[in-house]
Amino acid sequence: MNGKDYYKILGVDKNASQEEIKKAYRKLAQKYHPDVNPNNKSAEEKFKEVSEAYSVLGDEEKRKQYDNRLRYFGEGAQRDFGYGYRPFDFSDLGSFSDLFDFFTGGRTATRTMAPQKGSDITAEVHLSFEDAVKGASTRISVNREEICRTCTGSGAQPGTHPITCPSCGGRGISAINQGFFALSQVCGRCRGQGVIVEKPCPSCRGTGRVTELKKLTVKIPPGVKDGTKIRLKGRGGAGTRGGPAGDLYLITRVAPHPLFKIRGDDVEIELPITFAEAALGAKVTVPTIDGLGNVNIKAGAQSGDVLRLRGKGYPRLGSTGRGNMLIRLKVVVPDKLSRAERDLIEKLANLHGKNPREEMLRKARI
């Protein structure tokens, strides 16, 4: 091997900490990795050189021996550098993501063997407008993973037990050693589980879980709207190796109401009134989400005017507050009149005499 300064290759000081060395290597390995630089021989050689440097400096004992050689023999110490080093076989590296399992000690496999939370479930629940406003308890059916009752979750046939994986010794990870370079990966034989089920349970086929149709009673809080997402913690699929159950997410579907329209936290209703009520003013009965109520209409009301009842609107989810009730007036003109009604309206028109378009026509003159 030609003389090389591993510190210069990694771009670190000779007094650099292991964390600094690891950080420098990770940055350079990411920069020159062939997955990032396909068909680039120069980058591939650089990557091998960087990996070679880290295989020595990243190991405290090997770095100590290397530093001693530098101290005693100077820059020529790198020539014929021993410690059992063999040429770097790039083909053994695997994917870019596998490379960085080295830094995490096979973190992927470790997660696989640890207790795992069960899967989350999403289900729709259909509600009437009234139930959405006031809240309700309702029954739903969901497909949910449950612990297999036959094998109690072990995955093994009753009377048998899973055995420790002989390939990884129950660790769930295996290592590819390449000189100073050690790459951790998920054990291919047990798939990271650390155990092998030789005789699978006939009920769950070795998975330890079965999918069952479950009927659940769920409580819907007041104030949900169409599309609201509610999380029910711990009501999802069963966990693995003692892990917690997943969560159940409910998506509410609220049936529209024939009268009330939702406008954010406000509830809007269109209130028909007669010509006489609009002209003279009146006290009229109006439906609200709390039942029937009364509102006062001022004389001279117009179609499109909005009356506001504060705090009488839609409940705010998760609080005691409410929006407003918006009452939009609509003056209803009869489409048919009796002779007596026509005579009265004609008299009114003559008495009033004012053209409501007069100002508009004046402004329109050029």
C-alpha positions as a Markdown table, in Angstrom:
| # | Residue | x | y | z |
|---|---|---|---|---|
| 1 | Met | 0.0 | 0.0 | 0.0 |
| 2 | Asn | 1.3 | 3.5 | -0.8 |
| 3 | Gly | 1.9 | 5.9 | 2.0 |
| 4 | Lys | -1.3 | 7.7 | 2.9 |
| 5 | Asp | -2.2 | 10.2 | 5.6 |
| 6 | Tyr | -5.5 | 9.0 | 6.9 |
| 7 | Tyr | -6.1 | 12.2 | 8.9 |
| 8 | Lys | -5.7 | 14.3 | 5.7 |
| 9 | Ile | -7.9 | 11.9 | 3.8 |
| 10 | Leu | -10.7 | 12.5 | 6.3 |
| 11 | Gly | -9.8 | 16.1 | 6.6 |
| 12 | Val | -9.5 | 16.0 | 10.4 |
| 13 | Asp | -6.8 | 17.1 | 12.9 |
| 14 | Lys | -4.6 | 14.4 | 14.5 |
| 15 | Asn | -6.2 | 15.3 | 17.9 |
| 16 | Ala | -9.8 | 14.9 | 16.5 |
| 17 | Ser | -12.3 | 13.1 | 18.7 |
| 18 | Gln | -14.0 | 9.9 | 17.5 |
| 19 | Glu | -17.2 | 11.9 | 17.0 |
| 20 | Glu | -15.4 | 14.3 | 14.7 |
| 21 | Ile | -13.8 | 11.4 | 12.8 |
| 22 | Lys | -17.1 | 9.7 | 12.4 |
| 23 | Lys | -18.8 | 12.9 | 11.3 |
| 24 | Ala | -16.1 | 13.6 | 8.7 |
| 25 | Tyr | -16.3 | 10.1 | 7.4 |
| 26 | Arg | -20.0 | 10.1 | 7.2 |
| 27 | Lys | -20.0 | 13.3 | 5.2 |
| 28 | Leu | -17.3 | 12.1 | 2.7 |
| 29 | Ala | -18.9 | 8.6 | 2.4 |
| 30 | Gln | -22.2 | 10.2 | 1.6 |
| 31 | Lys | -20.5 | 12.5 | -1.0 |
| 32 | Tyr | -18.6 | 9.8 | -2.8 |
| 33 | His | -20.9 | 6.7 | -2.4 |
| 34 | Pro | -21.5 | 5.1 | -5.8 |
| 35 | Asp | -25.3 | 5.2 | -5.3 |
| 36 | Val | -24.9 | 9.0 | -5.5 |
| 37 | Asn | -22.2 | 8.8 | -8.2 |
| 38 | Pro | -23.2 | 6.0 | -10.6 |
| 39 | Asn | -20.5 | 4.9 | -13.1 |
| 40 | Asn | -18.0 | 7.3 | -11.6 |
| 41 | Lys | -14.7 | 5.4 | -11.0 |
| 42 | Ser | -13.0 | 8.4 | -9.5 |
| 43 | Ala | -15.7 | 8.7 | -6.8 |
| 44 | Glu | -15.6 | 5.0 | -6.2 |
| 45 | Glu | -11.8 | 5.1 | -5.6 |
| 46 | Lys | -12.2 | 8.1 | -3.3 |
| 47 | Phe | -14.9 | 6.3 | -1.4 |
| 48 | Lys | -12.6 | 3.2 | -0.9 |
| 49 | Glu | -9.9 | 5.5 | 0.3 |
| 50 | Val | -12.1 | 7.3 | 2.8 |
| 51 | Ser | -13.5 | 3.9 | 4.0 |
| 52 | Glu | -9.9 | 2.6 | 4.4 |
| 53 | Ala | -9.0 | 5.6 | 6.5 |
| 54 | Tyr | -12.0 | 5.4 | 8.7 |
| 55 | Ser | -11.5 | 1.6 | 9.3 |
| 56 | Val | -8.3 | 2.5 | 11.0 |
| 57 | Leu | -9.0 | 5.9 | 12.7 |
| 58 | Gly | -12.5 | 4.9 | 13.7 |
| 59 | Asp | -11.1 | 2.1 | 15.9 |
| 60 | Glu | -9.4 | 3.3 | 19.0 |
| 61 | Glu | -6.9 | 0.4 | 19.2 |
| 62 | Lys | -5.9 | 0.5 | 15.5 |
| 63 | Arg | -5.7 | 4.3 | 15.6 |
| 64 | Lys | -3.4 | 4.1 | 18.6 |
| 65 | Gln | -1.1 | 1.7 | 16.7 |
| 66 | Tyr | -1.2 | 3.9 | 13.7 |
| 67 | Asp | -0.3 | 7.0 | 15.7 |
| 68 | Asn | 2.6 | 5.1 | 17.3 |
| 69 | Arg | 3.9 | 4.2 | 13.9 |
| 70 | Leu | 3.6 | 7.9 | 12.8 |
| 71 | Arg | 5.4 | 9.0 | 15.9 |
| 72 | Tyr | 8.3 | 6.6 | 15.5 |
| 73 | Phe | 8.6 | 6.2 | 11.7 |
| 74 | Gly | 7.1 | 9.5 | 10.3 |
| 75 | Glu | 5.1 | 9.7 | 7.1 |
| 76 | Gly | 6.5 | 6.4 | 5.8 |
| 77 | Ala | 4.7 | 4.6 | 8.6 |
| 78 | Gln | 1.6 | 4.1 | 6.3 |
| 79 | Arg | 3.5 | 1.9 | 3.9 |
| 80 | Asp | 3.0 | -1.7 | 4.5 |
| 81 | Phe | 0.4 | -0.9 | 7.2 |
| 82 | Gly | -0.6 | -4.2 | 8.8 |
| 83 | Tyr | -3.2 | -5.0 | 11.4 |
| 84 | Gly | -4.6 | -7.7 | 9.2 |
| 85 | Tyr | -5.7 | -5.3 | 6.6 |
| 86 | Arg | -6.9 | -6.8 | 3.3 |
| 87 | Pro | -7.9 | -5.1 | 0.1 |
| 88 | Phe | -11.3 | -3.4 | 0.2 |
| 89 | Asp | -14.0 | -5.4 | -1.6 |
| 90 | Phe | -16.5 | -2.7 | -2.6 |
| 91 | Ser | -19.1 | -5.2 | -3.8 |
| 92 | Asp | -19.8 | -6.3 | -0.2 |
| 93 | Leu | -21.1 | -2.9 | 0.8 |
| 94 | Gly | -24.7 | -3.3 | -0.3 |
| 95 | Ser | -27.0 | -0.3 | -0.5 |
| 96 | Phe | -26.3 | 3.2 | 0.6 |
| 97 | Ser | -28.7 | 2.9 | 3.5 |
| 98 | Asp | -27.0 | -0.4 | 4.6 |
| 99 | Leu | -23.7 | 1.4 | 4.9 |
| 100 | Phe | -25.1 | 3.8 | 7.6 |
| 101 | Asp | -26.5 | 0.9 | 9.6 |
| 102 | Phe | -22.8 | 0.6 | 10.6 |
| 103 | Phe | -23.1 | 3.9 | 12.5 |
| 104 | Thr | -26.2 | 2.9 | 14.3 |
| 105 | Gly | -25.1 | -0.6 | 15.2 |
| 106 | Gly | -27.8 | -2.2 | 13.1 |
| 107 | Arg | -30.5 | 0.1 | 14.4 |
| 108 | Thr | -33.0 | -1.3 | 12.0 |
| 109 | Ala | -32.7 | -4.8 | 13.3 |
| 110 | Thr | -32.7 | -3.6 | 16.9 |
| 111 | Arg | -36.0 | -1.9 | 16.4 |
| 112 | Thr | -37.4 | -5.1 | 14.9 |
| 113 | Met | -36.5 | -7.1 | 18.0 |
| 114 | Ala | -37.8 | -4.5 | 20.5 |
| 115 | Pro | -41.4 | -4.2 | 21.6 |
| 116 | Gln | -43.4 | -2.7 | 18.8 |
| 117 | Lys | -46.6 | -0.7 | 18.8 |
| 118 | Gly | -49.5 | -2.3 | 17.0 |
| 119 | Ser | -50.8 | -1.0 | 13.7 |
| 120 | Asp | -53.1 | 2.0 | 13.6 |
| 121 | Ile | -56.7 | 1.6 | 12.2 |
| 122 | Thr | -58.8 | 4.2 | 10.3 |
| 123 | Ala | -62.5 | 3.8 | 10.2 |
| 124 | Glu | -65.5 | 6.0 | 9.1 |
| 125 | Val | -68.4 | 6.7 | 11.4 |
| 126 | His | -71.6 | 8.1 | 10.1 |
| 127 | Leu | -73.6 | 10.5 | 12.2 |
| 128 | Ser | -76.8 | 12.5 | 12.1 |
| 129 | Phe | -76.5 | 16.3 | 12.3 |
| 130 | Glu | -78.0 | 16.1 | 15.8 |
| 131 | Asp | -75.5 | 13.5 | 17.1 |
| 132 | Ala | -72.6 | 15.6 | 15.7 |
| 133 | Val | -73.9 | 18.7 | 17.5 |
| 134 | Lys | -74.6 | 17.0 | 20.9 |
| 135 | Gly | -72.2 | 14.1 | 20.9 |
| 136 | Ala | -73.2 | 10.4 | 21.0 |
| 137 | Ser | -72.1 | 6.9 | 21.6 |
| 138 | Thr | -72.3 | 4.6 | 18.6 |
| 139 | Arg | -71.3 | 1.1 | 17.5 |
| 140 | Ile | -68.8 | 0.5 | 14.7 |
| 141 | Ser | -67.3 | -2.6 | 13.1 |
| 142 | Val | -63.5 | -2.7 | 12.3 |
| 143 | Asn | -61.0 | -5.3 | 11.2 |
| 144 | Arg | -58.4 | -5.4 | 13.8 |
| 145 | Glu | -55.3 | -7.5 | 14.5 |
| 146 | Glu | -55.6 | -9.4 | 17.7 |
| 147 | Ile | -53.1 | -11.7 | 19.6 |
| 148 | Cys | -53.7 | -15.2 | 18.4 |
| 149 | Arg | -55.4 | -17.1 | 21.2 |
| 150 | Thr | -54.1 | -20.5 | 20.0 |
| 151 | Cys | -50.4 | -19.7 | 20.5 |
| 152 | Thr | -50.8 | -16.6 | 22.7 |
| 153 | Gly | -48.8 | -14.5 | 20.3 |
| 154 | Ser | -45.7 | -16.7 | 20.1 |
| 155 | Gly | -46.4 | -17.8 | 16.5 |
| 156 | Ala | -45.4 | -21.4 | 17.4 |
| 157 | Gln | -47.6 | -24.5 | 17.4 |
| 158 | Pro | -49.0 | -25.2 | 20.9 |
| 159 | Gly | -46.5 | -27.4 | 22.8 |
| 160 | Thr | -43.5 | -25.9 | 20.9 |
| 161 | His | -41.5 | -22.8 | 21.3 |
| 162 | Pro | -39.5 | -20.6 | 18.9 |
| 163 | Ile | -35.8 | -21.3 | 18.9 |
| 164 | Thr | -32.9 | -18.8 | 19.0 |
| 165 | Cys | -31.7 | -18.1 | 15.5 |
| 166 | Pro | -28.4 | -20.0 | 15.0 |
| 167 | Ser | -27.1 | -17.5 | 12.4 |
| 168 | Cys | -27.2 | -14.3 | 14.6 |
| 169 | Gly | -27.4 | -15.9 | 18.1 |
| 170 | Gly | -30.7 | -14.1 | 18.8 |
| 171 | Arg | -29.4 | -10.6 | 18.1 |
| 172 | Gly | -31.4 | -10.2 | 14.9 |
| 173 | Ile | -28.4 | -8.7 | 13.1 |
| 174 | Ser | -25.4 | -10.1 | 11.3 |
| 175 | Ala | -22.2 | -8.5 | 10.3 |
| 176 | Ile | -20.1 | -8.4 | 7.1 |
| 177 | Asn | -16.5 | -8.0 | 8.1 |
| 178 | Gln | -14.2 | -6.4 | 5.5 |
| 179 | Gly | -10.9 | -5.9 | 7.1 |
| 180 | Phe | -11.3 | -2.9 | 9.5 |
| 181 | Phe | -14.8 | -2.3 | 8.0 |
| 182 | Ala | -17.8 | -3.9 | 9.8 |
| 183 | Leu | -21.2 | -3.6 | 8.2 |
| 184 | Ser | -24.3 | -4.5 | 10.3 |
| 185 | Gln | -27.5 | -5.7 | 8.6 |
| 186 | Val | -30.7 | -7.5 | 9.4 |
| 187 | Cys | -30.2 | -11.2 | 9.7 |
| 188 | Gly | -31.5 | -12.8 | 6.6 |
| 189 | Arg | -32.5 | -16.1 | 8.3 |
| 190 | Cys | -34.7 | -14.8 | 11.1 |
| 191 | Arg | -35.5 | -11.4 | 9.4 |
| 192 | Gly | -34.4 | -9.5 | 12.4 |
| 193 | Gln | -36.6 | -11.4 | 14.8 |
| 194 | Gly | -33.8 | -13.2 | 16.7 |
| 195 | Val | -35.9 | -16.4 | 16.8 |
| 196 | Ile | -37.1 | -18.9 | 14.3 |
| 197 | Val | -40.5 | -20.7 | 14.4 |
| 198 | Glu | -39.9 | -24.2 | 13.3 |
| 199 | Lys | -43.5 | -25.4 | 13.7 |
| 200 | Pro | -45.8 | -22.4 | 13.0 |
| 201 | Cys | -49.2 | -22.1 | 14.7 |
| 202 | Pro | -52.0 | -23.3 | 12.4 |
| 203 | Ser | -54.3 | -20.5 | 13.4 |
| 204 | Cys | -52.0 | -17.6 | 12.7 |
| 205 | Arg | -49.5 | -19.3 | 10.4 |
| 206 | Gly | -46.6 | -18.2 | 12.6 |
| 207 | Thr | -47.4 | -14.5 | 12.8 |
| 208 | Gly | -48.7 | -14.5 | 16.4 |
| 209 | Arg | -51.7 | -12.4 | 15.3 |
| 210 | Val | -55.0 | -12.9 | 13.6 |
| 211 | Thr | -57.3 | -10.3 | 12.0 |
| 212 | Glu | -60.8 | -10.3 | 13.5 |
| 213 | Leu | -64.0 | -8.3 | 12.9 |
| 214 | Lys | -64.6 | -6.4 | 16.1 |
| 215 | Lys | -67.7 | -4.4 | 17.1 |
| 216 | Leu | -66.7 | -1.4 | 19.2 |
| 217 | Thr | -68.7 | 1.2 | 21.1 |
| 218 | Val | -67.1 | 4.6 | 20.6 |
| 219 | Lys | -67.9 | 8.0 | 22.1 |
| 220 | Ile | -68.2 | 10.9 | 19.8 |
| 221 | Pro | -67.7 | 14.3 | 21.5 |
| 222 | Pro | -70.0 | 17.3 | 20.7 |
| 223 | Gly | -68.9 | 19.6 | 17.9 |
| 224 | Val | -67.5 | 17.2 | 15.3 |
| 225 | Lys | -68.0 | 18.1 | 11.6 |
| 226 | Asp | -67.8 | 16.2 | 8.4 |
| 227 | Gly | -64.2 | 15.0 | 8.0 |
| 228 | Thr | -63.2 | 15.5 | 11.6 |
| 229 | Lys | -60.4 | 13.0 | 12.7 |
| 230 | Ile | -60.7 | 11.6 | 16.2 |
| 231 | Arg | -57.9 | 9.6 | 17.8 |
| 232 | Leu | -58.8 | 6.8 | 20.2 |
| 233 | Lys | -55.5 | 5.8 | 21.8 |
| 234 | Gly | -54.8 | 2.1 | 22.3 |
| 235 | Arg | -57.8 | 0.8 | 20.4 |
| 236 | Gly | -55.9 | -0.2 | 17.2 |
| 237 | Gly | -54.1 | -3.5 | 16.4 |
| 238 | Ala | -52.4 | -5.6 | 19.1 |
| 239 | Gly | -48.7 | -4.8 | 19.7 |
| 240 | Thr | -45.7 | -7.2 | 19.3 |
| 241 | Arg | -43.5 | -8.5 | 22.1 |
| 242 | Gly | -45.4 | -6.7 | 24.7 |
| 243 | Gly | -45.6 | -3.5 | 22.8 |
| 244 | Pro | -48.7 | -1.2 | 23.2 |
| 245 | Ala | -51.7 | -1.5 | 20.9 |
| 246 | Gly | -52.0 | 0.9 | 18.0 |
| 247 | Asp | -54.6 | 3.7 | 17.8 |
| 248 | Leu | -58.0 | 3.9 | 16.2 |
| 249 | Tyr | -58.7 | 7.0 | 14.1 |
| 250 | Leu | -62.3 | 7.8 | 13.3 |
| 251 | Ile | -63.2 | 10.0 | 10.4 |
| 252 | Thr | -66.7 | 11.4 | 11.0 |
| 253 | Arg | -69.2 | 11.7 | 8.2 |
| 254 | Val | -72.1 | 14.0 | 9.2 |
| 255 | Ala | -75.4 | 13.9 | 7.3 |
| 256 | Pro | -76.5 | 17.4 | 6.0 |
| 257 | His | -79.4 | 19.1 | 7.8 |
| 258 | Pro | -82.3 | 20.3 | 5.7 |
| 259 | Leu | -82.3 | 23.7 | 7.3 |
| 260 | Phe | -79.0 | 24.4 | 9.0 |
| 261 | Lys | -75.7 | 25.1 | 7.1 |
| 262 | Ile | -72.4 | 25.0 | 8.9 |
| 263 | Arg | -70.1 | 28.1 | 8.3 |
| 264 | Gly | -67.0 | 27.4 | 10.4 |
| 265 | Asp | -68.3 | 27.5 | 14.0 |
| 266 | Asp | -71.4 | 29.4 | 13.0 |
| 267 | Val | -74.8 | 27.9 | 12.0 |
| 268 | Glu | -76.8 | 29.7 | 9.3 |
| 269 | Ile | -80.5 | 29.4 | 8.5 |
| 270 | Glu | -82.6 | 31.2 | 5.9 |
| 271 | Leu | -85.7 | 32.7 | 7.5 |
| 272 | Pro | -88.7 | 33.6 | 5.2 |
| 273 | Ile | -90.7 | 36.6 | 6.2 |
| 274 | Thr | -93.7 | 38.3 | 4.7 |
| 275 | Phe | -93.7 | 41.7 | 3.0 |
| 276 | Ala | -95.7 | 43.1 | 5.9 |
| 277 | Glu | -93.3 | 41.7 | 8.5 |
| 278 | Ala | -90.4 | 43.2 | 6.6 |
| 279 | Ala | -92.0 | 46.6 | 6.2 |
| 280 | Leu | -93.6 | 46.9 | 9.7 |
| 281 | Gly | -91.2 | 44.8 | 11.8 |
| 282 | Ala | -92.3 | 41.8 | 13.8 |
| 283 | Lys | -91.4 | 39.2 | 16.4 |
| 284 | Val | -91.2 | 35.8 | 14.7 |
| 285 | Thr | -90.4 | 32.2 | 15.7 |
| 286 | Val | -87.2 | 30.7 | 14.3 |
| 287 | Pro | -85.7 | 27.1 | 14.6 |
| 288 | Thr | -82.3 | 26.9 | 16.2 |
| 289 | Ile | -80.1 | 23.9 | 17.1 |
| 290 | Asp | -81.3 | 24.2 | 20.6 |
| 291 | Gly | -85.0 | 24.2 | 19.6 |
| 292 | Leu | -87.4 | 27.0 | 18.8 |
| 293 | Gly | -86.6 | 30.6 | 19.6 |
| 294 | Asn | -87.9 | 34.1 | 18.9 |
| 295 | Val | -86.2 | 37.0 | 17.1 |
| 296 | Asn | -87.2 | 40.6 | 16.5 |
| 297 | Ile | -87.3 | 41.9 | 13.0 |
| 298 | Lys | -86.9 | 45.6 | 12.6 |
| 299 | Ala | -89.2 | 47.6 | 10.4 |
| 300 | Gly | -87.7 | 48.1 | 6.9 |
| 301 | Ala | -85.9 | 44.7 | 6.9 |
| 302 | Gln | -84.5 | 43.6 | 3.5 |
| 303 | Ser | -83.8 | 40.2 | 1.9 |
| 304 | Gly | -80.3 | 39.2 | 2.7 |
| 305 | Asp | -80.2 | 41.0 | 6.1 |
| 306 | Val | -78.5 | 38.8 | 8.7 |
| 307 | Leu | -79.5 | 38.6 | 12.4 |
| 308 | Arg | -76.9 | 37.3 | 14.7 |
| 309 | Leu | -77.6 | 35.3 | 17.9 |
| 310 | Arg | -74.2 | 35.2 | 19.7 |
| 311 | Gly | -73.2 | 31.9 | 21.3 |
| 312 | Lys | -76.0 | 30.0 | 19.8 |
| 313 | Gly | -74.1 | 28.4 | 17.0 |
| 314 | Tyr | -72.0 | 25.2 | 16.5 |
| 315 | Pro | -70.2 | 23.7 | 19.6 |
| 316 | Arg | -66.4 | 24.2 | 19.4 |
| 317 | Leu | -64.7 | 20.7 | 19.5 |
| 318 | Gly | -62.8 | 20.2 | 22.8 |
| 319 | Ser | -64.2 | 23.4 | 24.5 |
| 320 | Thr | -67.3 | 24.8 | 26.0 |
| 321 | Gly | -67.5 | 27.7 | 23.5 |
| 322 | Arg | -69.9 | 28.0 | 20.6 |
| 323 | Gly | -70.1 | 30.0 | 17.4 |
| 324 | Asn | -73.1 | 32.2 | 16.4 |
| 325 | Met | -76.5 | 31.6 | 14.9 |
| 326 | Leu | -76.8 | 33.5 | 11.7 |
| 327 | Ile | -80.4 | 34.2 | 10.5 |
| 328 | Arg | -80.5 | 35.4 | 6.9 |
| 329 | Leu | -83.8 | 37.1 | 6.0 |
| 330 | Lys | -85.7 | 36.4 | 2.8 |
| 331 | Val | -88.7 | 38.5 | 2.0 |
| 332 | Val | -91.3 | 36.3 | 0.3 |
| 333 | Val | -93.5 | 38.0 | -2.4 |
| 334 | Pro | -96.7 | 36.1 | -3.1 |
| 335 | Asp | -96.8 | 34.7 | -6.7 |
| 336 | Lys | -100.6 | 35.0 | -6.8 |
| 337 | Leu | -102.8 | 37.8 | -5.5 |
| 338 | Ser | -106.5 | 38.0 | -4.9 |
| 339 | Arg | -108.4 | 41.1 | -6.3 |
| 340 | Ala | -108.6 | 42.6 | -2.9 |
| 341 | Glu | -104.9 | 42.1 | -2.2 |
| 342 | Arg | -104.0 | 43.6 | -5.6 |
| 343 | Asp | -106.2 | 46.7 | -4.9 |
| 344 | Leu | -104.5 | 47.2 | -1.5 |
| 345 | Ile | -101.0 | 46.9 | -2.9 |
| 346 | Glu | -101.8 | 49.4 | -5.7 |
| 347 | Lys | -103.1 | 51.9 | -3.2 |
| 348 | Leu | -99.9 | 51.4 | -1.2 |
| 349 | Ala | -97.8 | 52.0 | -4.3 |
| 350 | Asn | -99.6 | 55.2 | -5.0 |
| 351 | Leu | -99.3 | 56.4 | -1.4 |
| 352 | His | -95.6 | 55.6 | -1.3 |
| 353 | Gly | -94.9 | 57.1 | -4.6 |
| 354 | Lys | -91.1 | 56.9 | -4.4 |
| 355 | Asn | -89.1 | 55.2 | -7.1 |
| 356 | Pro | -86.4 | 53.0 | -5.4 |
| 357 | Arg | -84.3 | 53.2 | -8.6 |
| 358 | Glu | -84.3 | 56.9 | -8.8 |
| 359 | Glu | -80.8 | 57.4 | -7.2 |
| 360 | Met | -79.3 | 54.6 | -9.3 |
| 361 | Leu | -80.6 | 56.1 | -12.6 |
| 362 | Arg | -79.3 | 59.5 | -11.6 |
| 363 | Lys | -75.8 | 58.1 | -11.0 |
| 364 | Ala | -76.0 | 56.2 | -14.3 |
| 365 | Arg | -76.5 | 59.4 | -16.4 |
| 366 | Ile | -73.5 | 60.3 | -18.5 |
